[in-house]
mmCIF file of C-alpha atoms and ligand atoms in Angstrom:
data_model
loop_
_atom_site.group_PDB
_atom_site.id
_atom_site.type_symbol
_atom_site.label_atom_id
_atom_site.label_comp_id
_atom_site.label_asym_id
_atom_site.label_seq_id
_atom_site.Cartn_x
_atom_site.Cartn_y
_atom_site.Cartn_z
ATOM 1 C CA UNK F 125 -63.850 25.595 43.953
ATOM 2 C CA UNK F 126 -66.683 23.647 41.762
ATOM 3 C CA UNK F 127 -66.275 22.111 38.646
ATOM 4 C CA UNK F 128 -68.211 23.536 36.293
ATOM 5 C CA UNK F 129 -70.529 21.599 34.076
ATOM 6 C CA UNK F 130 -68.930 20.850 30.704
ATOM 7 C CA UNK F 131 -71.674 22.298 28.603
ATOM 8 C CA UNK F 132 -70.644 26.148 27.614
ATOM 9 C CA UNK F 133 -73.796 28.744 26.762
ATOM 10 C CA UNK F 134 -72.916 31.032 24.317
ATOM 11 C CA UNK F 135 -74.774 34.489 23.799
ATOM 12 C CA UNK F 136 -74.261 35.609 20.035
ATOM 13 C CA UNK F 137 -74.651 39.405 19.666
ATOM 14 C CA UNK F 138 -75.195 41.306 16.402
ATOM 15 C CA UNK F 139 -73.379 39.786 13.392
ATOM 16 C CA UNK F 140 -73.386 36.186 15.533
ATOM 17 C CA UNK F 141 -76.633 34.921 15.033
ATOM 18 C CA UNK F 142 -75.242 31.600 14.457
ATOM 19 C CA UNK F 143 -72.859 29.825 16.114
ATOM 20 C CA UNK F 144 -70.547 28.864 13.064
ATOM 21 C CA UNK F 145 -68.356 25.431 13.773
ATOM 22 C CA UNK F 146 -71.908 24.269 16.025
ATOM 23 C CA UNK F 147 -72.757 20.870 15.026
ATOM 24 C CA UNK F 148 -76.869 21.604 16.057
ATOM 25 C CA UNK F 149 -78.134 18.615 17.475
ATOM 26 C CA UNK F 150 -81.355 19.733 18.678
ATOM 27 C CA UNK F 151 -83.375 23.398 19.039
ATOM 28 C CA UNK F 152 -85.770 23.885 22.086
ATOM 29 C CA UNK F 153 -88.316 26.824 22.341
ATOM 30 C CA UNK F 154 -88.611 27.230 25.910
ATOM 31 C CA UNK F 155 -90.421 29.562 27.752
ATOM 32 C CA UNK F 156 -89.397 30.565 31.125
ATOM 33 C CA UNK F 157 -91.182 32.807 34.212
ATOM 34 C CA UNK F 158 -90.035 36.166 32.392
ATOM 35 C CA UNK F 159 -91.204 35.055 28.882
ATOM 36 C CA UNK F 160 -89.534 33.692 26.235
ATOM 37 C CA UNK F 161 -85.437 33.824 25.163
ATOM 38 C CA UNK F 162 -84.755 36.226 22.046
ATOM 39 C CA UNK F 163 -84.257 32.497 20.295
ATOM 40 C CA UNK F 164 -84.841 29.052 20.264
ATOM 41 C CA UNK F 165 -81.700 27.259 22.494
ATOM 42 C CA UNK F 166 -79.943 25.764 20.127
ATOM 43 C CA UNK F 167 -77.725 22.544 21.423
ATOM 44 C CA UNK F 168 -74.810 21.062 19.808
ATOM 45 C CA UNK F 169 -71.585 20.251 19.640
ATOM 46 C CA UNK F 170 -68.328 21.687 18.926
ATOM 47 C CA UNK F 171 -65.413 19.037 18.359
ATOM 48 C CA UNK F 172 -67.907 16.741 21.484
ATOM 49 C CA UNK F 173 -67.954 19.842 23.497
ATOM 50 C CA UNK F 174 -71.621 20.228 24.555
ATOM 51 C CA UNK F 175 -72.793 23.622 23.684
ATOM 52 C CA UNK F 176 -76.264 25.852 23.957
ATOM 53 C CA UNK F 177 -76.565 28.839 21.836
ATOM 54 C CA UNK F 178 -79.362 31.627 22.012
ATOM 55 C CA UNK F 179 -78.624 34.816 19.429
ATOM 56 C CA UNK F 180 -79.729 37.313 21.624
ATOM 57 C CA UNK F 181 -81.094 39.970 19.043
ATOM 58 C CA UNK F 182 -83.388 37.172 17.690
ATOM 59 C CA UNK F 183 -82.768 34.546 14.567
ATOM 60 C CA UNK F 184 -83.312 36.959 12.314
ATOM 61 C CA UNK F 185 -81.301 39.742 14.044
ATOM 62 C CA UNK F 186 -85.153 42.022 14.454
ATOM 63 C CA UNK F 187 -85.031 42.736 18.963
ATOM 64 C CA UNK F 188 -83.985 45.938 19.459
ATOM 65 C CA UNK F 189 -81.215 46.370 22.575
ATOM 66 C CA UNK F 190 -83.920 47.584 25.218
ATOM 67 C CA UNK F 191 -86.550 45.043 23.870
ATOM 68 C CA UNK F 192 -84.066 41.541 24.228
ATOM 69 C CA UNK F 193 -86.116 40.197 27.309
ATOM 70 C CA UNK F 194 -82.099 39.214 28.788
ATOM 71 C CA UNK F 195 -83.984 37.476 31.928
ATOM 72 C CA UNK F 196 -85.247 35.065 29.850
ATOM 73 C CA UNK F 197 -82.285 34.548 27.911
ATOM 74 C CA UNK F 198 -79.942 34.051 31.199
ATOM 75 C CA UNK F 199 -82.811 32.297 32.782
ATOM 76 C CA UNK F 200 -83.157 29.670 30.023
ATOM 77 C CA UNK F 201 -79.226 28.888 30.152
ATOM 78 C CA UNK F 202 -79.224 28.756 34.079
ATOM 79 C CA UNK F 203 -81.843 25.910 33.575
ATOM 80 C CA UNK F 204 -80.226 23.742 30.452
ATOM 81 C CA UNK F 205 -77.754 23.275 33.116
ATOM 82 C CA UNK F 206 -74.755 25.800 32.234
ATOM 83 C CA UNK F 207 -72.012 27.192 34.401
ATOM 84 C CA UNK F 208 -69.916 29.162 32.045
ATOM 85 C CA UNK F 209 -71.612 31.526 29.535
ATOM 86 C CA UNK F 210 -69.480 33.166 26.466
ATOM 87 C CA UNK F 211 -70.986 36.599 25.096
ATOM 88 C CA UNK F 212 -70.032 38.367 22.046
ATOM 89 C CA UNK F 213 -70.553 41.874 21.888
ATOM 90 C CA UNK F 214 -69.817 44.694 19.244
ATOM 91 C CA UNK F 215 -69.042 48.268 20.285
ATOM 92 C CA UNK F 216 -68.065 51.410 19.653
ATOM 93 C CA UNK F 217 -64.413 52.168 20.239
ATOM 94 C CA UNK F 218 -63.878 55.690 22.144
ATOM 95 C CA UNK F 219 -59.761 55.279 22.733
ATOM 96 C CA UNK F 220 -57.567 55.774 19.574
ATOM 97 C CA UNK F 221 -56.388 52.192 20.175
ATOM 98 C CA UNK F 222 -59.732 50.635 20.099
ATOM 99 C CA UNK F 223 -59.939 51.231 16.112
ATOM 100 C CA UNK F 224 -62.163 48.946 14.540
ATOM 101 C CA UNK F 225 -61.789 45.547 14.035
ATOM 102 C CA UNK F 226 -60.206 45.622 17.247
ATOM 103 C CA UNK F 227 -61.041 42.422 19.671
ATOM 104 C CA UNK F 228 -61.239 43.247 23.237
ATOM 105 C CA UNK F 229 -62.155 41.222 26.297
ATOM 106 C CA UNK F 230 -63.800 43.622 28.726
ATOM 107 C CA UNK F 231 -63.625 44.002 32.910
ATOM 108 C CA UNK F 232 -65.706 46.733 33.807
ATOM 109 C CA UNK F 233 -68.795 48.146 33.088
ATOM 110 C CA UNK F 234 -70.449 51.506 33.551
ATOM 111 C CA UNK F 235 -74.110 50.939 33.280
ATOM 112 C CA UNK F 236 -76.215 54.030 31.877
ATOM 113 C CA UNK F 237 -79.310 52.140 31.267
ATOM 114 C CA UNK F 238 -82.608 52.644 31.958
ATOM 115 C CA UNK F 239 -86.204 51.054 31.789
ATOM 116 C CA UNK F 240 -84.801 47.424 31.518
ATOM 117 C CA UNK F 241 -86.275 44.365 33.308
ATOM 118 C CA UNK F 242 -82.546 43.992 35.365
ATOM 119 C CA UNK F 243 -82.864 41.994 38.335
ATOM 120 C CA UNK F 244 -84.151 38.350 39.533
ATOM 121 C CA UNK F 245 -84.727 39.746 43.130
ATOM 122 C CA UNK F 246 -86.527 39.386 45.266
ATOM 123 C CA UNK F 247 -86.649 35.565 43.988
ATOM 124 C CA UNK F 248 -89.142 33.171 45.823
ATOM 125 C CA UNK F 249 -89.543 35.896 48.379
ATOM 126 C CA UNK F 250 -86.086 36.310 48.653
ATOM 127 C CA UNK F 251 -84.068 39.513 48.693
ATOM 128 C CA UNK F 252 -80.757 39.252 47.770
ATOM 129 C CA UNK F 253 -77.663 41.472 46.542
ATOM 130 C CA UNK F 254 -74.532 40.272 44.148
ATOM 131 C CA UNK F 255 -71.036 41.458 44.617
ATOM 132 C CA UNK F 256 -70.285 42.980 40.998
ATOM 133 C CA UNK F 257 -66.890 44.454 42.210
ATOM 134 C CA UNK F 258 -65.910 42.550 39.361
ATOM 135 C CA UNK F 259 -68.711 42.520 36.716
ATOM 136 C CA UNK F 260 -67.136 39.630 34.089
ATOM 137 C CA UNK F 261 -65.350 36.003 35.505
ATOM 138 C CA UNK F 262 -61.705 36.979 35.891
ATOM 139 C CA UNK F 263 -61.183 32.985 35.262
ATOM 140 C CA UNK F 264 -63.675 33.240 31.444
ATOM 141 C CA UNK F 265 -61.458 36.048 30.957
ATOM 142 C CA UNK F 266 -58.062 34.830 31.522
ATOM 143 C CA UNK F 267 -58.868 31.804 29.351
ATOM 144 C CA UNK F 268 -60.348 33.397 26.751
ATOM 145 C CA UNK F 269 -57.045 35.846 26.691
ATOM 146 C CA UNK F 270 -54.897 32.446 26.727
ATOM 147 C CA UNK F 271 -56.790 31.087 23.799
ATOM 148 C CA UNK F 272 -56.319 34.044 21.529
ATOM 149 C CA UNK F 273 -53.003 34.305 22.340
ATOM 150 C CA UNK F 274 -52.802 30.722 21.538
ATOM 151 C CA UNK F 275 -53.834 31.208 17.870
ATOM 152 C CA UNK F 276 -51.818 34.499 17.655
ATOM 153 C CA UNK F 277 -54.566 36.409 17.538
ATOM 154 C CA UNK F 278 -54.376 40.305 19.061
ATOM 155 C CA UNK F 279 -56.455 40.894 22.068
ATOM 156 C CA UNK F 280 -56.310 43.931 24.049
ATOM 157 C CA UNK F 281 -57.114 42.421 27.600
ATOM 158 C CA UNK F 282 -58.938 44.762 29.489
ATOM 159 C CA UNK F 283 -61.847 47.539 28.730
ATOM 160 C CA UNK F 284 -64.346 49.420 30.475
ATOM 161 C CA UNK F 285 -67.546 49.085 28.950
ATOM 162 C CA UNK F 286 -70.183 51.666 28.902
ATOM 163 C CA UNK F 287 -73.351 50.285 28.792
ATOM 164 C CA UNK F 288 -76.011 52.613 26.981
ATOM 165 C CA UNK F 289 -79.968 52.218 26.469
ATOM 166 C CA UNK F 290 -79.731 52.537 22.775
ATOM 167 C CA UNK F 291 -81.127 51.906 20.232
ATOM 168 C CA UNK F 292 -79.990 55.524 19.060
ATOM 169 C CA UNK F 293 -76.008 56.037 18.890
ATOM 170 C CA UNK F 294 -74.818 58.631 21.033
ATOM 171 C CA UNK F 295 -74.596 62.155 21.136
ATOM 172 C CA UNK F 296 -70.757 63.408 21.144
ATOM 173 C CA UNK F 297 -71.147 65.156 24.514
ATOM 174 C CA UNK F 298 -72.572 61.866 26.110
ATOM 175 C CA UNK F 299 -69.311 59.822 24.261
ATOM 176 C CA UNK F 300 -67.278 62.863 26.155
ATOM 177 C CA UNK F 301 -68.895 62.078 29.435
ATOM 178 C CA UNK F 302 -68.540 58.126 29.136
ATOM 179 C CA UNK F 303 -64.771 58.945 28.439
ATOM 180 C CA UNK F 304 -64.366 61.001 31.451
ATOM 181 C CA UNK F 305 -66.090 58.333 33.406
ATOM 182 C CA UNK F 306 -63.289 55.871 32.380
ATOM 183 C CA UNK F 307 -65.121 54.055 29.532
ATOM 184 C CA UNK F 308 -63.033 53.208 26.605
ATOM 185 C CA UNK F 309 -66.097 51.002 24.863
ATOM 186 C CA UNK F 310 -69.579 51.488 24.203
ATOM 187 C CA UNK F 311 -72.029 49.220 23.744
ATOM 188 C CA UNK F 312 -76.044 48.781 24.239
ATOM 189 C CA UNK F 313 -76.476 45.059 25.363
ATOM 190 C CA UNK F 314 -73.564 44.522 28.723
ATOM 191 C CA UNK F 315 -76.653 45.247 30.973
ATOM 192 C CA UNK F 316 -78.267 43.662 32.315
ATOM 193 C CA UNK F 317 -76.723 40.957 31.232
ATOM 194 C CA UNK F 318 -73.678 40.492 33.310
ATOM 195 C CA UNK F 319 -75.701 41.004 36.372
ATOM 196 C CA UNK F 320 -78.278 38.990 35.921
ATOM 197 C CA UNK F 321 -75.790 36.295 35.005
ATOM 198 C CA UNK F 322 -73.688 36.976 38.480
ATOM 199 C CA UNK F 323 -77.417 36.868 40.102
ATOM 200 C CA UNK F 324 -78.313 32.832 38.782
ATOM 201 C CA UNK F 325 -74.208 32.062 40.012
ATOM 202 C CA UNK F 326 -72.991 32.044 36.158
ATOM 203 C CA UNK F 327 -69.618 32.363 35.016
ATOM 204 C CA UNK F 328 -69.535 34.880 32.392
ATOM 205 C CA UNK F 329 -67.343 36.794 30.341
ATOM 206 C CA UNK F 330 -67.882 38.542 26.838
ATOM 207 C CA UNK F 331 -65.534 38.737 23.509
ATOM 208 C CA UNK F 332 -66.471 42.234 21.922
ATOM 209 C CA UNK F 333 -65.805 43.337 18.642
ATOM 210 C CA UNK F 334 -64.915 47.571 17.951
ATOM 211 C CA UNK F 335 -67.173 48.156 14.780
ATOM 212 C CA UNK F 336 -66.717 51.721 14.648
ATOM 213 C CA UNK F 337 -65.563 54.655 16.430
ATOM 214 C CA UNK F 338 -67.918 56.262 18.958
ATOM 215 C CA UNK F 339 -70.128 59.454 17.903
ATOM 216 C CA UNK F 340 -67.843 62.235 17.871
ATOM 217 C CA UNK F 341 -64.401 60.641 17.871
ATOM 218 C CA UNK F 342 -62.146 61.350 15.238
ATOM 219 C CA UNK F 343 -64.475 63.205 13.629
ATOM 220 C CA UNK F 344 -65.726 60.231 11.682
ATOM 221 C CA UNK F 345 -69.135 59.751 11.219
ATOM 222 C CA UNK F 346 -70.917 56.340 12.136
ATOM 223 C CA UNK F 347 -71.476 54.376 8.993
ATOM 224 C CA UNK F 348 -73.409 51.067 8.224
ATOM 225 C CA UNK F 349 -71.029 50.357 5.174
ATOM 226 C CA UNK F 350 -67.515 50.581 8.063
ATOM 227 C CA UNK F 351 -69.622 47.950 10.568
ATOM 228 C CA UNK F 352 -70.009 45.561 7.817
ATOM 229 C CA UNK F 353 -66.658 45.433 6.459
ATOM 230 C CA UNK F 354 -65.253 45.548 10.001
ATOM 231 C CA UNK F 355 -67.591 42.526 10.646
ATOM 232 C CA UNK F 356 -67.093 40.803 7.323
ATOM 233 C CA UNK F 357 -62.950 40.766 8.489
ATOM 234 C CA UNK F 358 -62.590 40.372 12.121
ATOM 235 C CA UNK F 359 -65.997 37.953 13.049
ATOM 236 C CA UNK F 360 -64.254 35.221 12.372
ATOM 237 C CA UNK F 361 -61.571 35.873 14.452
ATOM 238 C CA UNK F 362 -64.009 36.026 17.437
ATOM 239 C CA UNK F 363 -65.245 32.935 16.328
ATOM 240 C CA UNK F 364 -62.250 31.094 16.453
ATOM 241 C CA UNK F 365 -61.186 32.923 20.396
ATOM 242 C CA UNK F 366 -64.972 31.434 21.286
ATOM 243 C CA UNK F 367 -64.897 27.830 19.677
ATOM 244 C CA UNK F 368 -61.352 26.941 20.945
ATOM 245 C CA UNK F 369 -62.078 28.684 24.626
ATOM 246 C CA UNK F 370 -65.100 26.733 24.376
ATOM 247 C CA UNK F 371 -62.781 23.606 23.915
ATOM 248 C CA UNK F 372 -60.693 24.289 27.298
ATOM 249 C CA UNK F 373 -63.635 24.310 29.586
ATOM 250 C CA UNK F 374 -64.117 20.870 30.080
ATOM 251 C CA UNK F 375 -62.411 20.718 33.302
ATOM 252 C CA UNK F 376 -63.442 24.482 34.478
ATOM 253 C CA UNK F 377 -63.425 25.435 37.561
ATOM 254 C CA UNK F 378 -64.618 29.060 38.509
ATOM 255 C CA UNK F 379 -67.041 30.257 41.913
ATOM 256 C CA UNK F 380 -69.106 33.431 41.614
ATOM 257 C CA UNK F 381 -69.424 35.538 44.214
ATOM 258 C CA UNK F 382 -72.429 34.251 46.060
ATOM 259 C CA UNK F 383 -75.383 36.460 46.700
ATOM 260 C CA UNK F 384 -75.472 38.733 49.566
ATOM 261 C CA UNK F 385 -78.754 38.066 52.016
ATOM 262 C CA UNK F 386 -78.959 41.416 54.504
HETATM 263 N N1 HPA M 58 -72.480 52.927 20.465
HETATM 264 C C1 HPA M 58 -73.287 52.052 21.117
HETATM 265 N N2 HPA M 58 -73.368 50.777 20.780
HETATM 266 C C2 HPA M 58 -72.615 50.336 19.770
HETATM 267 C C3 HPA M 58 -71.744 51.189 19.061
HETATM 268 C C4 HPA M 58 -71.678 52.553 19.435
HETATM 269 O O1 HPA M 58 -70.947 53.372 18.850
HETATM 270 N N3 HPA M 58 -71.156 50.430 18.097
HETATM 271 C C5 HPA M 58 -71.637 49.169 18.248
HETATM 272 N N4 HPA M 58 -72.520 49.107 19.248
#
């Protein structure tokens, strides 16, 4: 096992464009070989715990889900020197018990995306595969599962999450078809994320947020006026699971599945 570096990279998702409890010390534009992040990287502290921040819809919340440029982003946090990366994530619930406001810590994915810019390989020539058997760090999850259970707050522990191209909702026949498949969440930003993160050898695991029902459920229409009261209630819960995990990773130790050379 490796220790991993004691500076945490957190990916903020819609509604988390900031990093609240961040002391900012210092923001960096960087570019990198695939562009440039969706944000400067902003590093700081939290209670001395080193931490670099990009908001991955842009500063002022304005990059679409299949225009974030996520090589960059995971690209830029591979080289300020992070192991561990925290997501946050909101989504639409598509099980009864995923209501919203619910806080869920997701272990699968189902990836029906399309047109994205979704791998690093061939790198330097190289062709290489990842081992996603297990999309998210079992270890990131368990400890962000401990955390919230340390400040007695409700997590449900495990979700598939289908991963759409968005920006549009869903249709209620495609929500149908995502339940079949075993998806209980849906969401527009998991991928490529996760697997470009398992590609650079990151630990990473994501905190997502149920802002609404999916398209067709309950026979409740989508509205803006439900995701911003279920935001303006339950973010800073997923603040606090994020800022206190981020606390218990100084002496982390995880190993990704290495990559797979044919
Ligand atoms: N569908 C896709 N992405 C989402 C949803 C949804 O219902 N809610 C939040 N992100």
């Amino acid at each position: 096992m490796s220790a991993v570096s004691s500076t945490v990279g957190v990916i903020g998702g819609s509604g988390f464009t900031e990093l609240r409890d961040l002391e900012v010390r210092q923001t960096n534009e960087v570019t990198t070989p695939y562009g440039k992040p969706s944000s400067p990287l902003s590093h700081g502290r939290i209670d001395n715990h080193e931490v670099v921040f990009i908001a991955r819809h842009g500063s002022r919340h304005d990059i679409a889900p299949h225009q974030i440029n996520y090589r960059a982003n995971v690209w830029a946090l591979k080289r300020s020197g992070v192991q561990a990366v925290l997501a946050t994530a909101t989504v639409g619930g598509i099980d009864s018990v995923y209501h919203p406001g619910t806080i869920l810590i997701p272990d699968q994915i189902l990836d029906y995306t399309h047109s994205r810019e979704h791998t690093f390989s061939p790198l330097d020539g190289d062709l290489f595969h990842i081992d996603f058997t297990q999309p998210y760090c079992d270890s990131l999850r368990s400890k962000l599962i401990q955390t919230a259970e340390q400040l007695g707050i409700d997590v449900v522990p495990r979700a598939t999450y289908a991963a759409t191209q968005g920006p549009r909702f869903e249709s209620a026949a495609e929500i149908t078809r995502y339940a079949r498949d075993g998806a209980q969440v849906v969401g527009m930003t998991a991928m490529p994320e996760a697997s470009l993160a398992r590609e650079v050898g990151l630990c990473y695991a994501t905190v997502a947020l149920v802002v609404n029902y999916a398209a067709g459920r309950f026979d409740l229409q989508i509205n803006a006026e439900e995701i911003k009261h279920t935001y303006q209630h339950s973010a800073q819960q997923v603040w606090a699971i994020l800022a206190k995990t981020v606390l218990s990773l100084a002496d982390f130790e995880c190993r990704p599945p290495p990559p797979i050379r044919a």
